[in-house]
mmCIF file of C-alpha atoms and ligand atoms in Angstrom:
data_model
loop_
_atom_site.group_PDB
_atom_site.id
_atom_site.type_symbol
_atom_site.label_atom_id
_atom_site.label_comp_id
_atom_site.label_asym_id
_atom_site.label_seq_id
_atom_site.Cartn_x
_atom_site.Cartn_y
_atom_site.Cartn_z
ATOM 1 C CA UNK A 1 0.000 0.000 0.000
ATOM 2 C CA UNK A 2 1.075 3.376 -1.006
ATOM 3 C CA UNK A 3 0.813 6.276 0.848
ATOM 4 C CA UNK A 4 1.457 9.583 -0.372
ATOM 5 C CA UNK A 5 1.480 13.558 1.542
ATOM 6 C CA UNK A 6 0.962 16.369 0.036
ATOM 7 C CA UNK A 7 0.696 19.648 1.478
ATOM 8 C CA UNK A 8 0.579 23.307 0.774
ATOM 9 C CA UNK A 9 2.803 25.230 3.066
ATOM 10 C CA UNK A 10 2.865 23.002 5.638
ATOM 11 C CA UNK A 11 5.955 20.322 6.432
ATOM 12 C CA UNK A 12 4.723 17.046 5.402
ATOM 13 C CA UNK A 13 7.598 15.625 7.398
ATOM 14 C CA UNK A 14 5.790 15.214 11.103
ATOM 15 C CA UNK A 15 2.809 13.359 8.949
ATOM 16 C CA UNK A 16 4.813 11.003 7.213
ATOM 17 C CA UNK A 17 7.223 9.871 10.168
ATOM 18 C CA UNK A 18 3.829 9.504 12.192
ATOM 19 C CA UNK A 19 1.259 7.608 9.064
ATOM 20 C CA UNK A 20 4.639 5.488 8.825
ATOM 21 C CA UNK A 21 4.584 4.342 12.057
ATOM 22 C CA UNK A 22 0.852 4.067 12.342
ATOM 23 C CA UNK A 23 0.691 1.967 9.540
ATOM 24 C CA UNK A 24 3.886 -0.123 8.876
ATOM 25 C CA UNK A 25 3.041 -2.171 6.320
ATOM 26 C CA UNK A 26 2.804 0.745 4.284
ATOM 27 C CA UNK A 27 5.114 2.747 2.165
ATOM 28 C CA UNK A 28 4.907 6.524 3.042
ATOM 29 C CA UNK A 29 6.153 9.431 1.274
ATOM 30 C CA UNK A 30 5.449 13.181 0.762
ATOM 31 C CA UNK A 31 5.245 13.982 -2.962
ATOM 32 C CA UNK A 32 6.672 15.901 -5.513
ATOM 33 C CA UNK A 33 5.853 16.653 -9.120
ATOM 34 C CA UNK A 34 6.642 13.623 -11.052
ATOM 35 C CA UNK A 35 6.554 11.129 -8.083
ATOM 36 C CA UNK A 36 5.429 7.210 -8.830
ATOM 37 C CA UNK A 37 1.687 6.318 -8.271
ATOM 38 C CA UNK A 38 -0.192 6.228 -4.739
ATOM 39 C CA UNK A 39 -3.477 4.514 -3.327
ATOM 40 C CA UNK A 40 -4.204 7.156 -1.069
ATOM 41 C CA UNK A 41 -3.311 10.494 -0.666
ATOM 42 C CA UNK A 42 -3.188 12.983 2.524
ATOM 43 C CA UNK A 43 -3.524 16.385 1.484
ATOM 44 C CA UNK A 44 -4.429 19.857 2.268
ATOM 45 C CA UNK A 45 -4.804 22.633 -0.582
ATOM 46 C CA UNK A 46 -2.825 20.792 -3.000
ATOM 47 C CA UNK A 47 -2.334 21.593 -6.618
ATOM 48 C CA UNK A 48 -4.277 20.533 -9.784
ATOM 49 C CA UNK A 49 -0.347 19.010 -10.926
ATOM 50 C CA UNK A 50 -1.269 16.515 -8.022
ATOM 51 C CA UNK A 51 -4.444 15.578 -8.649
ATOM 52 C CA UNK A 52 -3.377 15.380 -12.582
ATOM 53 C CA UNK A 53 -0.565 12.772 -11.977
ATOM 54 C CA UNK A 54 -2.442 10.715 -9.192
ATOM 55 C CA UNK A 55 -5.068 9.183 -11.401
ATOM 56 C CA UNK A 56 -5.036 6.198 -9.521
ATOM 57 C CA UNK A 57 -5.777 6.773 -6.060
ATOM 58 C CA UNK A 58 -8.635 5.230 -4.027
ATOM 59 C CA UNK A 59 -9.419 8.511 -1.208
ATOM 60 C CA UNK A 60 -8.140 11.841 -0.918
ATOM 61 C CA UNK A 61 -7.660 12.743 2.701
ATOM 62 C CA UNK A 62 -8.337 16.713 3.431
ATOM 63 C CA UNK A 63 -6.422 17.375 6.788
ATOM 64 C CA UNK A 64 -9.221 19.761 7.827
ATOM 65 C CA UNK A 65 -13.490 19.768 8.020
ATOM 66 C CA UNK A 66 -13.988 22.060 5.368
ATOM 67 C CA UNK A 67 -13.769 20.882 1.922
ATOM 68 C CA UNK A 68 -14.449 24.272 -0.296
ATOM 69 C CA UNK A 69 -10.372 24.953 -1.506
ATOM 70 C CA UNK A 70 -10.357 20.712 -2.342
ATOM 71 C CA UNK A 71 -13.343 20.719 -4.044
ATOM 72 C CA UNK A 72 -12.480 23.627 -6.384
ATOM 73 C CA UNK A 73 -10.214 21.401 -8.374
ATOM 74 C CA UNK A 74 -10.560 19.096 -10.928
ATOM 75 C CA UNK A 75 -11.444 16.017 -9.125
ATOM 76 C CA UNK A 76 -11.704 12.389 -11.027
ATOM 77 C CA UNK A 77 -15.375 11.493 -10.936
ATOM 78 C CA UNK A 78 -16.211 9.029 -8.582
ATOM 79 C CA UNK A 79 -12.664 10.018 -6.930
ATOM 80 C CA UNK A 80 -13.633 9.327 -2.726
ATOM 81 C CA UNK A 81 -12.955 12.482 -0.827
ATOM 82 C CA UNK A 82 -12.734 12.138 2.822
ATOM 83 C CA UNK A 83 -12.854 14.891 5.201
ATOM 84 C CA UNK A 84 -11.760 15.241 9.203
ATOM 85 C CA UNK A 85 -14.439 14.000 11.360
ATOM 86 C CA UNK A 86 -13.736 15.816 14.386
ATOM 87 C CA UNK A 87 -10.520 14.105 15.485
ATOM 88 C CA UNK A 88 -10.007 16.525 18.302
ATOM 89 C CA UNK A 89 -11.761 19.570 16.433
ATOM 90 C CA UNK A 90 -14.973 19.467 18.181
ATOM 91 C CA UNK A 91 -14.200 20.508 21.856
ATOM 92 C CA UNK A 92 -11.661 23.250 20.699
ATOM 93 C CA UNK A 93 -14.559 24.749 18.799
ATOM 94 C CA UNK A 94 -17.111 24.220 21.563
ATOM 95 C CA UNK A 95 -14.799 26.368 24.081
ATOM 96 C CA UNK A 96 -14.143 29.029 21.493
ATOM 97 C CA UNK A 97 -17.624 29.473 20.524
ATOM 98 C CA UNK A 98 -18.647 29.431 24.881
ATOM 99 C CA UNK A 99 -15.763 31.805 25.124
ATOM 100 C CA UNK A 100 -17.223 34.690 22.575
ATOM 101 C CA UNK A 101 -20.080 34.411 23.994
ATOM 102 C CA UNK A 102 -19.259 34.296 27.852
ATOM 103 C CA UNK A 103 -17.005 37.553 27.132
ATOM 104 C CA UNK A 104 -19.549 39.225 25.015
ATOM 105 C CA UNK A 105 -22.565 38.219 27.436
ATOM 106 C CA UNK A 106 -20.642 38.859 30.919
ATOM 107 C CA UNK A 107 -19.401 42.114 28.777
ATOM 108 C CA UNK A 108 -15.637 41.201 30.004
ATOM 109 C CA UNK A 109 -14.478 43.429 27.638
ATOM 110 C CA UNK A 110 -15.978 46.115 29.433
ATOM 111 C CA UNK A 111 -14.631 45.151 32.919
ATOM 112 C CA UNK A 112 -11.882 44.707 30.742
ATOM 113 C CA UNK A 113 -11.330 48.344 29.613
ATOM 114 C CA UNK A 114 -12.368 49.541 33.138
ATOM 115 C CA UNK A 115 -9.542 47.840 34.895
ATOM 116 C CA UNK A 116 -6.983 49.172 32.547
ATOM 117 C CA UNK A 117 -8.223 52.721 33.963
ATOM 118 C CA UNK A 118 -7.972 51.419 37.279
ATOM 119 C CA UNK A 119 -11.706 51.269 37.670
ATOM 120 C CA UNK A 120 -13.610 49.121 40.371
ATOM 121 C CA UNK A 121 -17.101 49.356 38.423
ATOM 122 C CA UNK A 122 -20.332 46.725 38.264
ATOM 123 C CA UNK A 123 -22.495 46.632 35.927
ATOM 124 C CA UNK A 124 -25.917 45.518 35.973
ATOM 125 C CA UNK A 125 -26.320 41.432 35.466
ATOM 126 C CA UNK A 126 -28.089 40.744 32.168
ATOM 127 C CA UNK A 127 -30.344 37.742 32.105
ATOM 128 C CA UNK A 128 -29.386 35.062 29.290
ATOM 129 C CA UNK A 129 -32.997 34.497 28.416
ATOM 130 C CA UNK A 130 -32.173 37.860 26.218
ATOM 131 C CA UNK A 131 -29.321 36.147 24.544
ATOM 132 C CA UNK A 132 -30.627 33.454 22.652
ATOM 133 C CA UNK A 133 -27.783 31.993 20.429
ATOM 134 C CA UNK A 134 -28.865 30.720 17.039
ATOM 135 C CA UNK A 135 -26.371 27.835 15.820
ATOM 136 C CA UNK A 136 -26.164 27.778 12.112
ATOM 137 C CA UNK A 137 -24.530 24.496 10.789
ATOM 138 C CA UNK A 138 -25.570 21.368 12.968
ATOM 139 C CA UNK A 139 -23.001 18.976 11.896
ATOM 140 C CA UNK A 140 -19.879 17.485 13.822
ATOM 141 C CA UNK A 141 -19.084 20.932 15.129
ATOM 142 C CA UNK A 142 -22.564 22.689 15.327
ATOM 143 C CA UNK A 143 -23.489 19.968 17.465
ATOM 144 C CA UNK A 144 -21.021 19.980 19.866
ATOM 145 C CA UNK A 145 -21.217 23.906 20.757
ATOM 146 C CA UNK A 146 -25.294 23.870 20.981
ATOM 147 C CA UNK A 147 -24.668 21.115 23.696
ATOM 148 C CA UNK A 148 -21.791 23.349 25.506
ATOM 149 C CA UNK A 149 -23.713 26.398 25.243
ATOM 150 C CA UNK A 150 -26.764 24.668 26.453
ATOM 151 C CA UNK A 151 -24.375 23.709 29.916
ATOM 152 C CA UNK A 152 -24.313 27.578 30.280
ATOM 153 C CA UNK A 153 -28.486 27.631 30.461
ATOM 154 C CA UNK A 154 -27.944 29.643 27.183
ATOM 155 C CA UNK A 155 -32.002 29.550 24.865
ATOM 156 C CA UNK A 156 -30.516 27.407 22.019
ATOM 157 C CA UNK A 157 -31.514 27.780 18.427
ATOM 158 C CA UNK A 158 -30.043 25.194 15.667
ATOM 159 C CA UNK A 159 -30.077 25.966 12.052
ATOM 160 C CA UNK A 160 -29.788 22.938 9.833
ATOM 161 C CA UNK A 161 -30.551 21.972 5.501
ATOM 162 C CA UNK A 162 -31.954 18.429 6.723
ATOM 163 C CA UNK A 163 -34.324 18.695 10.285
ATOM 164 C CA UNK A 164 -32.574 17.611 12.951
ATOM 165 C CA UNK A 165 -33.857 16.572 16.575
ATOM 166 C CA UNK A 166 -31.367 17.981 19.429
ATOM 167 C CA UNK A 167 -32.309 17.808 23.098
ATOM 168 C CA UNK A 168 -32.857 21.469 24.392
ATOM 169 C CA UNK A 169 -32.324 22.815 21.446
ATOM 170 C CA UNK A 170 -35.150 24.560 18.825
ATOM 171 C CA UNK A 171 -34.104 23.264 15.677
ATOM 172 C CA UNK A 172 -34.832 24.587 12.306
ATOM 173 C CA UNK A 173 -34.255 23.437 8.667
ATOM 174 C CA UNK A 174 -34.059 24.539 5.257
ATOM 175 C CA UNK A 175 -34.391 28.021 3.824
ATOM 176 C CA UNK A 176 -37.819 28.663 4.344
ATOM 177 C CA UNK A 177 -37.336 28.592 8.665
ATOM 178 C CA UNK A 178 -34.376 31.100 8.403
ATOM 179 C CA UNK A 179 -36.086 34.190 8.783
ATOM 180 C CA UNK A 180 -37.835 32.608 12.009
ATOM 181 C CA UNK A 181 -34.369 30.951 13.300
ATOM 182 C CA UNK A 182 -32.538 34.306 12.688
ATOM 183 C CA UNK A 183 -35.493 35.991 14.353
ATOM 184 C CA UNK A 184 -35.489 33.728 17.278
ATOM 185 C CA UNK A 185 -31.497 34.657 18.175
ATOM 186 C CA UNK A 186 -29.669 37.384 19.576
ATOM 187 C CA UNK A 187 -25.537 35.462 19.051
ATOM 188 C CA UNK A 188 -25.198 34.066 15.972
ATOM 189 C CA UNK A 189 -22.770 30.987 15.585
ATOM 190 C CA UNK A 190 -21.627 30.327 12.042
ATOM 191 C CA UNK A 191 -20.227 26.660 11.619
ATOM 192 C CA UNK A 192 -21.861 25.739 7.730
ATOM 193 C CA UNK A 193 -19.544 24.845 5.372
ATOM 194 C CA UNK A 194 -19.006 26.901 2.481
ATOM 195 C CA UNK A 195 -20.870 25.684 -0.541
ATOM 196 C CA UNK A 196 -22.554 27.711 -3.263
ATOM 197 C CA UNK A 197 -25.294 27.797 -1.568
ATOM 198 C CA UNK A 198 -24.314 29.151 1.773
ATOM 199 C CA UNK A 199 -21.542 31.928 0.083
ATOM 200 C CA UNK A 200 -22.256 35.334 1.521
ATOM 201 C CA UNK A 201 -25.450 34.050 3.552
ATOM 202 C CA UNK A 202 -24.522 36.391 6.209
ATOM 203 C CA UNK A 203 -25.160 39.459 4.397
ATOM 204 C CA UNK A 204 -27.040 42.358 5.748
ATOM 205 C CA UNK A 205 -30.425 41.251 4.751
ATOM 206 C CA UNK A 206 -29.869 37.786 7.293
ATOM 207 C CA UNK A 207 -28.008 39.900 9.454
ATOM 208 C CA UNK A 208 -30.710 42.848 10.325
ATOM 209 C CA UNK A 209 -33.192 39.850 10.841
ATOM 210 C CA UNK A 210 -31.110 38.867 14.129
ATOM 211 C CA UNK A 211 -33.000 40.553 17.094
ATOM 212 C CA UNK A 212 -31.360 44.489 18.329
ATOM 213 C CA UNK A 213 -27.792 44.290 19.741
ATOM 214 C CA UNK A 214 -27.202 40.844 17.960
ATOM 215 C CA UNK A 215 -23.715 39.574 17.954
ATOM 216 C CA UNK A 216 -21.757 37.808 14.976
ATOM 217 C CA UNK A 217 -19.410 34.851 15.712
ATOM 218 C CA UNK A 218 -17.851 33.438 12.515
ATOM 219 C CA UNK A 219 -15.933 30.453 12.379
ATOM 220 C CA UNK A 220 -16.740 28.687 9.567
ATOM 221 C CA UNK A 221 -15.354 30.190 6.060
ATOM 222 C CA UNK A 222 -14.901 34.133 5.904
ATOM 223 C CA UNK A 223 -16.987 34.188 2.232
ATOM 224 C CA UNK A 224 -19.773 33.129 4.626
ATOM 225 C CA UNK A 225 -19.640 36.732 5.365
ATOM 226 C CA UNK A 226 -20.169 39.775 3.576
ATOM 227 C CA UNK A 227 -17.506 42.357 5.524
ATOM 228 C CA UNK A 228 -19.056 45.696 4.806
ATOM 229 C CA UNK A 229 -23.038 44.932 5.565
ATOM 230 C CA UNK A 230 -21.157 43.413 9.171
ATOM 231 C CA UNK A 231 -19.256 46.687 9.474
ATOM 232 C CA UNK A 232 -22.325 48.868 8.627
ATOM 233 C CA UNK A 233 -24.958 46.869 11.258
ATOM 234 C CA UNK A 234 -22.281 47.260 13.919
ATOM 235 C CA UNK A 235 -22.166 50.905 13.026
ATOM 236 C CA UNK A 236 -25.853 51.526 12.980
ATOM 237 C CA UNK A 237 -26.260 50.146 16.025
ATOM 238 C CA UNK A 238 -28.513 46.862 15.122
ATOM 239 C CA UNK A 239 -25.696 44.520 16.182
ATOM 240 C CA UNK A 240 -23.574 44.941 19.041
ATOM 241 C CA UNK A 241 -20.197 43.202 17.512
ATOM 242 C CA UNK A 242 -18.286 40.043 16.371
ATOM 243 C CA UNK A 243 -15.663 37.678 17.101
ATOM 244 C CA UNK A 244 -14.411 36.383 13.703
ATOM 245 C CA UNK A 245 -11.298 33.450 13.171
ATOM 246 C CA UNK A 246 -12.077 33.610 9.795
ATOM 247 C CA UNK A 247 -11.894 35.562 6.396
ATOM 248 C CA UNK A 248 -12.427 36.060 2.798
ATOM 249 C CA UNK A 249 -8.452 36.905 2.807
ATOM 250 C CA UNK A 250 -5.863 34.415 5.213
ATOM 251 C CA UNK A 251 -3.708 36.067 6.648
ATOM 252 C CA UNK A 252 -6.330 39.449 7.492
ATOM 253 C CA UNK A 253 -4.630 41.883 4.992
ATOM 254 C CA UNK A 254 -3.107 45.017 7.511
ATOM 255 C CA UNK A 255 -5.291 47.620 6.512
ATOM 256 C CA UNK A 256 -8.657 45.529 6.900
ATOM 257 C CA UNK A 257 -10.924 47.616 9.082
ATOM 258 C CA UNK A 258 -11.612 44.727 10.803
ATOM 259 C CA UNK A 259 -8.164 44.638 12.506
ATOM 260 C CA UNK A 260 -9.041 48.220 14.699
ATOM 261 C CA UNK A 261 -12.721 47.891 14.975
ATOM 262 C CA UNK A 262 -13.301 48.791 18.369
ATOM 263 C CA UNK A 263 -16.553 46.455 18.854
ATOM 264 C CA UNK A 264 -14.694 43.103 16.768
ATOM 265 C CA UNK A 265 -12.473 40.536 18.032
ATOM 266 C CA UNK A 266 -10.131 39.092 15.853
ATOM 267 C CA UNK A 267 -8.459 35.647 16.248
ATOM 268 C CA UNK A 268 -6.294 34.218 13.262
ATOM 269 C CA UNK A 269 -8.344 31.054 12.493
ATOM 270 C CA UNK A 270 -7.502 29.372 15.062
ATOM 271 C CA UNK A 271 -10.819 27.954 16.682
ATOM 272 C CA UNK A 272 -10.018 24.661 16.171
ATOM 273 C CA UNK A 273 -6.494 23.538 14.921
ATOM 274 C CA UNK A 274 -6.159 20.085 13.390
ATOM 275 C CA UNK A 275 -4.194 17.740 15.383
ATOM 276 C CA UNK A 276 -1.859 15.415 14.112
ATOM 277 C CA UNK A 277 -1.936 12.431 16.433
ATOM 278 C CA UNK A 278 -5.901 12.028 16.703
ATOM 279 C CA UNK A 279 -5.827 12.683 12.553
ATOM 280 C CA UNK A 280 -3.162 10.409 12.301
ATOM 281 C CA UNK A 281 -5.112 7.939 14.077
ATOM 282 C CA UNK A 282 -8.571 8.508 12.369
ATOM 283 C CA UNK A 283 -7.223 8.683 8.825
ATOM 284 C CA UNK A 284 -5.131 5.377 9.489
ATOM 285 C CA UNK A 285 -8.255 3.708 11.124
ATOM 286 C CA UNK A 286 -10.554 4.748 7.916
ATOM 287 C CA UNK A 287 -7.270 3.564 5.150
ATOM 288 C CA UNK A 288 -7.780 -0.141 6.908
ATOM 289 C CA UNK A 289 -11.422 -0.117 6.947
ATOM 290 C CA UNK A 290 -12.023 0.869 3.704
ATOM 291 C CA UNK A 291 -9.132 -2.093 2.976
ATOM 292 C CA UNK A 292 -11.785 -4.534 4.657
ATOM 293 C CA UNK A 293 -14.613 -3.129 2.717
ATOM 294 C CA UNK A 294 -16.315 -1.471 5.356
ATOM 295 C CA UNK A 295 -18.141 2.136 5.373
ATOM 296 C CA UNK A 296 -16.152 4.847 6.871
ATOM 297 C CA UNK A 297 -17.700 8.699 8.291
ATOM 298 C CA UNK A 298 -16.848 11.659 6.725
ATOM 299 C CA UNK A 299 -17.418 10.892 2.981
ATOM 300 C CA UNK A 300 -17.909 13.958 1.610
ATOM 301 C CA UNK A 301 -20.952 14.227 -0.990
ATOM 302 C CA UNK A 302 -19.501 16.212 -4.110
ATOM 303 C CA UNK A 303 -23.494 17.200 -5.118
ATOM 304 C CA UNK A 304 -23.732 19.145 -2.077
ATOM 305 C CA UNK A 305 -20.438 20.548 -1.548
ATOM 306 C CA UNK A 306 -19.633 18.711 1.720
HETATM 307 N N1 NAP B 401 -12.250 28.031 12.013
HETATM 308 C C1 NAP B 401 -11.765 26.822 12.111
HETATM 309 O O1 NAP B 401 -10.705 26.632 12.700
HETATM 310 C C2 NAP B 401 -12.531 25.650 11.530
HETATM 311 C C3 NAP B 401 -12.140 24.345 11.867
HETATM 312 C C4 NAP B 401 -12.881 23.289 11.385
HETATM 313 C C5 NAP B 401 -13.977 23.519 10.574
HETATM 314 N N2 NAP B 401 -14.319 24.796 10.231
HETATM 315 C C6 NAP B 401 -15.503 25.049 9.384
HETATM 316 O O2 NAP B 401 -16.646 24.517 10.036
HETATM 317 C C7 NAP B 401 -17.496 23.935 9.063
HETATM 318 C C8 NAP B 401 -18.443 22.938 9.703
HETATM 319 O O3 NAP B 401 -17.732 21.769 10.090
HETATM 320 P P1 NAP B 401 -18.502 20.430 10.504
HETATM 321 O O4 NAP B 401 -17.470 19.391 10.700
HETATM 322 O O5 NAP B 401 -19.449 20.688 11.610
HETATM 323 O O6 NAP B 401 -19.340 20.186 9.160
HETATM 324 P P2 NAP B 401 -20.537 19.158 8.907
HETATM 325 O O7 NAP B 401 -20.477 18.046 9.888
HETATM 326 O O8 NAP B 401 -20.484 18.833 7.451
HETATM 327 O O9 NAP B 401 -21.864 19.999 9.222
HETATM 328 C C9 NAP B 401 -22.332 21.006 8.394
HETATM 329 C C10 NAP B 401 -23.677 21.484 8.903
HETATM 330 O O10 NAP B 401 -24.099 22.594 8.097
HETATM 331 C C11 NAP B 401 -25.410 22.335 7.583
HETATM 332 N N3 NAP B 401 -25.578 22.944 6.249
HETATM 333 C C12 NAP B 401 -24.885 22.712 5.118
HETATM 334 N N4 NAP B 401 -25.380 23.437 4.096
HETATM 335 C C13 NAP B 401 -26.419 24.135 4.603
HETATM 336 C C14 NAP B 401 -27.337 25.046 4.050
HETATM 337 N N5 NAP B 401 -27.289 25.397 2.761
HETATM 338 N N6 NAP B 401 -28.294 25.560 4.851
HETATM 339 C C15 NAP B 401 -28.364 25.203 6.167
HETATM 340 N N7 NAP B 401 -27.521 24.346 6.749
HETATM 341 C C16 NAP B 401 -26.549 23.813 5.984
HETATM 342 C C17 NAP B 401 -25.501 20.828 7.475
HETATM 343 O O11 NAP B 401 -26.863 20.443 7.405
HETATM 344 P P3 NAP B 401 -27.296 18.884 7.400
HETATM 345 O O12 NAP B 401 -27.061 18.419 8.818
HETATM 346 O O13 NAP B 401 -28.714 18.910 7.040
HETATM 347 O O14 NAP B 401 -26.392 18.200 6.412
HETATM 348 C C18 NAP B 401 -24.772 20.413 8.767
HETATM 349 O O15 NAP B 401 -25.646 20.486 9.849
HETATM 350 C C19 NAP B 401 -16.501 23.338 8.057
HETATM 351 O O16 NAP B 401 -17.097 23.155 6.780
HETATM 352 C C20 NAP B 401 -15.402 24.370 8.022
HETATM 353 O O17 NAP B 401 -15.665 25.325 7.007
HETATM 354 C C21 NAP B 401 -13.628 25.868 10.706
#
C-alpha cells in the first residue's frame, strides 16, 4: 500500500514519520511533481499538478473539516474524498464558541477596559434568556457547541438543511425557517460549510433579521460573510459586535478595518487547529477499513459541496 502527503505550506515531514509508524506495512512518502503512483493520498490545498498525476488513487484525505479549496479542483469522478471528522476539532470549537459568547454576554471586555483605567465598576447582570444563540450548521461541530452552550443555560436555536432533533435545542431546517431561526437569536454561531449555496449568507439582509444588539461569531469560512453589511450593522447600532477566526483573505490583509474595529475581536483562524496524532489515528483507522470493505464517516458528498 502506497501512501502519499501532500501539502501546501505546511511540512509534510511530522505526517509522514507519524502515518509510517501508524501503519507499517505501508510505504509513506510526501510527494513531488513527477513522483510514482499512490493509493491514497493525505492532502491539504494541494495543486491541480497533483491531482493530474495521481489518477489512480482510491481517497483523498483533506487534513481539515472544510472541503471548499479541495473541491475547487478538478477532481476524477467518482474520486472518494474524505474529510476530518472531528478528530479533536470538536471541543476546541465548543470552548471558542462558549468563550465569545461568555465575554460578550458577561461584557468582560468592558470590565476589561475599566480595569486598565484602574476602575472598580459593576455593571448591571443581564439575564441570558435575552441572549438566545442561534447555531447555524448542525453537523460534527454545530453539534457539539449547541450542547456546551446549552451547559451555560444559554435559549438554544439550531439551524440545519436536513431537520434535525437535538435535546434542548429549537431546531430549524431549510431556507424557508431562516427568517424565524434568525429571528429567534440574539448570538449568531456560524459553523456551515461553504458551498454555493451558503456563500455570503450572512449578508445584511440575514443579518438585520437577528433581534437588536445581535452579535456575529464566525468560524466557519470568511466568504460566509459579507464584511461591509457586518461593518455597517455594527455601526448603525442593530448589532452589538463580532468575534471572527475567519476571512475572505488568510492572513487578514493590515489595513482591513476589521483589525481596529473597536466592537470586533479578531483571532487568526484558530478555533479549532487540526491535530496530528488524533488525525493520524482517524485517517489510518478509515485507510484499513475501507481495505476490509467497510463504510467509513466523513465521505464527503460532491453534489452538495460537503
Ligand atoms: N475556524 C476553524 O478553525 C474551523 C475548523 C474546522 C472547521 N471549520 C468550518 O466549520 C465547518 C463545519 O464543520 P462540521 O465538521 O461541523 O461540518 P458538517 O459536519 O459537514 O456539518 C455542516 C452542517 O451545516 C449544515 N448545512 C450545510 N449546508 C447548509 C445550508 N445550505 N443551509 C443550512 N444548513 C446547511 C448541514 O446540514 P445537514 O445536517 O442537514 O447536512 C450540517 O448540519 C466546516 O465546513 C469548516 O468550514 C472551521
Amino acid at each position: 500500500m502506497k501512501i502519499t502527503v501532500c501539502f501546501d505550506k505546511l511540512s509534510p515531514d511530522p505526517w509522514v514519520q507519524g502515518l509510517q509508524s501508524a501503519l507499517p506495512q505501508a510505504r509513506v512518502s510526501a510527494w513531488s511533481p513527477g513522483a510514482a503512483q499512490a493509493d491514497w493520498a493525505i492532502v491539504w490545498t494541494p495543486p491541480q499538478q497533483f491531482i493530474d498525476e495521481q489518477p489512480g488513487l482510491q481517497a483523498l484525505f483533506n487534513i481539515g473539516a472544510g472541503v471548499d479549496a479541495l473541491l475547487k479542483l478538478q477532481l476524477p469522478p467518482g474520486l472518494k474524498v474524505v474529510r476530518l471528522d472531528d478528530a479533536g476539532m470538536s471541543v476546541q470549537m465548543a470552548e471558542y464558541v462558549c468563550h465569545a459568547v461568555i465575554r460578550h454576554f458577561r461584557e468582560l471586555d468592558g470590565y476589561d477596559a475599566d480595569a486598565q483605567a484602574g476602575k472598580w465598576s459593576y455593571r448591571k447582570p443581564r439575564s441570558r434568556s435575552d441572549f438566545p444563540v442561534g447555531v447555524m450548521g448542525l453537523g460534527v461541530l454545530g453539534q457539539r457547541v449547541a450542547r456546551a452552550l446549552k451547559v451555560f443555560d444559554f435559549p438554544v436555536n439550531g439551524y440545519s438543511r436536513s431537520p434535525k432533533q437535538l435535546d434542548g435545542v429549537r431546531c430549524y431546517a431549510g431556507p424557508e425557517a431562516l427568517p424565524a431561526f434568525l429571528q429567534a437569536s440574539r448570538v449568531l454561531v456560524n459553523l456551515m460549510p461553504l458551498t454555493p449555496e451558503t456563500e455570503n449568507i450572512l449578508n445584511h439582509t440575514t443579518l438585520s433579521q437577528l433581534q437588536k444588539g445581535g452579535y456575529v461569531i464566525n468560524v466557519a469560512r470568511g466568504s460566509h460573510l459579507v464584511d461591509e453589511d457586518l461593518l455597517s450593522l455594527i455601526d448603525s447600532g442593530h448589532l452589538a459586535g463580532a468575534m471572527l477566526d475567519v476571512f475572505r483573505t488568510e492572513p487578514l490583509p493590515a489595513a482591513h478595518p476589521f483589525w481596529q474595529h473597536p466592537k470586533i475581536s479578531v483571532t487568526p483562524h484558530t478555533s479549532a487547529r487540526t491535530l496530528r496524532e488524533e488525525s493520524i489515528a482517524q485517517i489510518s483507522g478509515k485507510i484499513l477499513a475501507l481495505q476490509r470493505g467497510e463504510p467509513i464517516n466523513g465521505v464527503v458528498d460532491p453534489g452538495r459541496g460537503y
